[in-house]
CSV table of C-alpha atoms in Angstrom, one decimal:
chain,number,residue,atom,x,y,z
A,1,SER,CA,8.7,5.3,26.4
A,2,PHE,CA,9.8,2.5,24.2
A,3,THR,CA,12.3,0.2,25.8
A,4,LYS,CA,14.7,-2.2,24.0
A,5,ASN,CA,11.9,-4.6,23.3
A,6,LEU,CA,8.1,-4.6,23.1
A,7,GLY,CA,7.6,-6.7,26.2
A,8,PHE,CA,5.4,-4.2,28.0
A,9,LEU,CA,2.7,-4.6,25.3
A,10,SER,CA,2.0,-8.2,26.2
A,11,ARG,CA,0.4,-6.8,29.4
A,12,VAL,CA,-1.9,-4.4,27.7
A,13,ALA,CA,-3.0,-6.2,24.5
A,14,ILE,CA,-6.8,-6.8,24.5
A,15,SER,CA,-9.1,-8.2,21.9
A,16,ASN,CA,-12.7,-6.9,21.9
A,17,ALA,CA,-15.2,-7.9,19.2
A,18,HIS,CA,-17.3,-5.3,17.6
A,19,PRO,CA,-20.7,-5.3,19.3
A,20,SER,CA,-22.5,-6.5,16.1
A,21,LYS,CA,-20.1,-9.5,16.0
A,22,ALA,CA,-19.8,-10.3,19.7
A,23,ALA,CA,-22.6,-12.9,19.6
A,24,SER,CA,-21.3,-14.8,16.6
A,25,SER,CA,-17.5,-14.7,16.7
A,26,ASN,CA,-14.5,-12.5,17.2
A,27,GLU,CA,-12.4,-12.7,14.0
A,28,ASP,CA,-9.5,-10.8,15.6
A,29,ALA,CA,-6.4,-12.5,17.0
A,30,TYR,CA,-3.2,-11.0,18.4
A,31,CYS,CA,0.3,-12.0,19.4
A,32,ALA,CA,2.4,-10.0,21.9
A,33,THR,CA,5.9,-11.2,22.8
A,34,SER,CA,9.1,-9.4,23.8
A,35,LYS,CA,10.1,-9.3,20.1
A,36,LEU,CA,6.8,-8.5,18.3
A,37,LEU,CA,3.2,-7.4,18.4
A,38,ALA,CA,0.8,-8.6,15.7
A,39,VAL,CA,-2.9,-8.1,15.2
A,40,ALA,CA,-4.8,-10.2,12.6
A,41,ASP,CA,-8.4,-9.7,11.5
A,42,GLY,CA,-10.0,-12.7,9.8
A,43,VAL,CA,-12.0,-11.9,6.6
A,44,SER,CA,-15.7,-12.6,7.4
A,45,THR,CA,-16.6,-13.7,3.8
A,46,TRP,CA,-15.2,-17.1,4.8
A,47,VAL,CA,-17.9,-17.6,7.3
A,48,GLY,CA,-20.1,-20.5,6.0
A,49,ASN,CA,-17.8,-21.3,3.1
A,50,ALA,CA,-16.4,-24.9,3.0
A,51,SER,CA,-12.7,-25.4,2.8
A,52,PRO,CA,-11.6,-26.9,-0.5
A,53,ARG,CA,-9.0,-29.0,1.3
A,54,THR,CA,-11.2,-30.4,4.1
A,55,GLY,CA,-14.7,-29.8,3.0
A,56,SER,CA,-15.6,-28.4,6.5
A,57,VAL,CA,-16.9,-25.0,7.2
A,58,ALA,CA,-14.2,-22.7,8.5
A,59,PRO,CA,-15.0,-19.9,10.8
A,60,SER,CA,-13.1,-16.8,9.7
A,61,ALA,CA,-11.3,-16.5,13.0
A,62,LEU,CA,-9.4,-19.7,12.5
A,63,TYR,CA,-7.1,-18.3,9.9
A,64,ALA,CA,-6.2,-15.2,11.9
A,65,GLN,CA,-5.6,-17.4,15.0
A,66,GLN,CA,-3.3,-19.6,13.1
A,67,LEU,CA,-1.3,-16.7,11.8
A,68,THR,CA,-0.7,-15.2,15.2
A,69,ARG,CA,0.0,-18.6,16.7
A,70,THR,CA,2.8,-19.2,14.2
A,71,LEU,CA,4.2,-15.7,14.7
A,72,HIS,CA,4.2,-16.3,18.4
A,73,ASN,CA,6.0,-19.6,18.1
A,74,TYR,CA,8.6,-18.1,15.7
A,75,ALA,CA,9.3,-15.2,18.0
A,76,GLU,CA,9.6,-17.4,21.1
A,77,ASP,CA,11.6,-20.2,19.4
A,78,SER,CA,14.7,-20.7,21.5
A,79,LYS,CA,16.9,-21.3,18.4
A,80,TYR,CA,16.3,-17.6,17.5
A,81,GLU,CA,16.7,-16.4,21.0
A,82,ASN,CA,20.0,-14.5,20.4
A,83,THR,CA,19.3,-13.4,16.9
A,84,ALA,CA,17.3,-10.5,15.5
A,85,LEU,CA,13.8,-11.3,14.5
A,86,ASP,CA,13.3,-11.2,10.7
A,87,ALA,CA,9.8,-9.8,10.6
A,88,ARG,CA,9.3,-10.5,6.9
A,89,THR,CA,10.4,-14.1,7.2
A,90,ALA,CA,8.2,-14.6,10.3
A,91,LEU,CA,5.1,-13.2,8.4
A,92,GLU,CA,5.9,-15.4,5.3
A,93,LEU,CA,6.2,-18.5,7.5
A,94,ALA,CA,2.9,-17.6,9.3
A,95,VAL,CA,1.0,-17.2,6.0
A,96,SER,CA,2.4,-20.4,4.6
A,97,ASP,CA,1.5,-22.3,7.7
A,98,ALA,CA,-2.0,-20.8,7.9
A,99,ASN,CA,-2.6,-21.7,4.2
A,100,ALA,CA,-1.6,-25.3,4.8
A,101,THR,CA,-3.6,-25.6,8.0
A,102,CYS,CA,-7.0,-24.0,7.2
A,103,ALA,CA,-9.0,-22.1,4.7
A,104,GLY,CA,-9.4,-18.3,5.0
A,105,SER,CA,-7.7,-15.0,4.8
A,106,SER,CA,-6.8,-12.2,7.1
A,107,THR,CA,-5.3,-8.8,7.3
A,108,VAL,CA,-2.3,-8.5,9.6
A,109,ILE,CA,-0.4,-5.6,11.1
A,110,MET,CA,2.9,-6.5,12.8
A,111,ALA,CA,5.5,-4.5,14.6
A,112,SER,CA,8.9,-5.7,15.8
A,113,MET,CA,11.6,-3.9,17.6
A,114,GLU,CA,15.2,-5.1,17.5
A,115,GLN,CA,18.3,-3.1,18.6
A,116,GLN,CA,16.2,0.2,18.6
A,117,ARG,CA,15.0,-0.5,15.0
A,118,LEU,CA,11.2,-0.5,14.5
A,119,THR,CA,9.8,-2.6,11.7
A,120,LEU,CA,6.2,-2.3,10.7
A,121,LEU,CA,4.7,-4.8,8.2
A,122,ASN,CA,1.1,-5.0,7.0
A,123,LEU,CA,-0.8,-7.5,4.9
A,124,GLY,CA,-4.1,-6.4,3.4
A,125,ASP,CA,-6.0,-3.2,4.0
A,126,CYS,CA,-4.7,-2.6,7.5
A,127,SER,CA,-2.2,0.1,8.4
A,128,GLY,CA,-0.1,1.4,11.3
A,129,ILE,CA,1.3,4.8,12.3
A,130,VAL,CA,4.3,5.7,14.3
A,131,VAL,CA,3.7,8.6,16.8
A,132,ARG,CA,6.8,10.1,18.3
């Protein structure tokens, strides 16, 4: 059953690459904290494309990894420790940070649970369902 937070998910989150991509790269990244769970899937069309900002080739996984890293940092930031997580703000900050850091794009599905209120957010062609 769901508890007051999502902490139990951090012990069961696993990232496995599709067998056809396992040798090249895993474009998936995830973040699991007591306040949120997020899964990002980097868009593979960025593989081999140079970043307009840096000129370097950006693996598609980097953008997804940056998104989830920022989400994790936001959720674990001590200045927000006693406040409800604003899921939309967290995702907007993560996208802004990833855009400033690296080239790429990603789908994201994110769930947060605060005071027995579940919030699901998605970016791109991913989706989530609630099963009761």
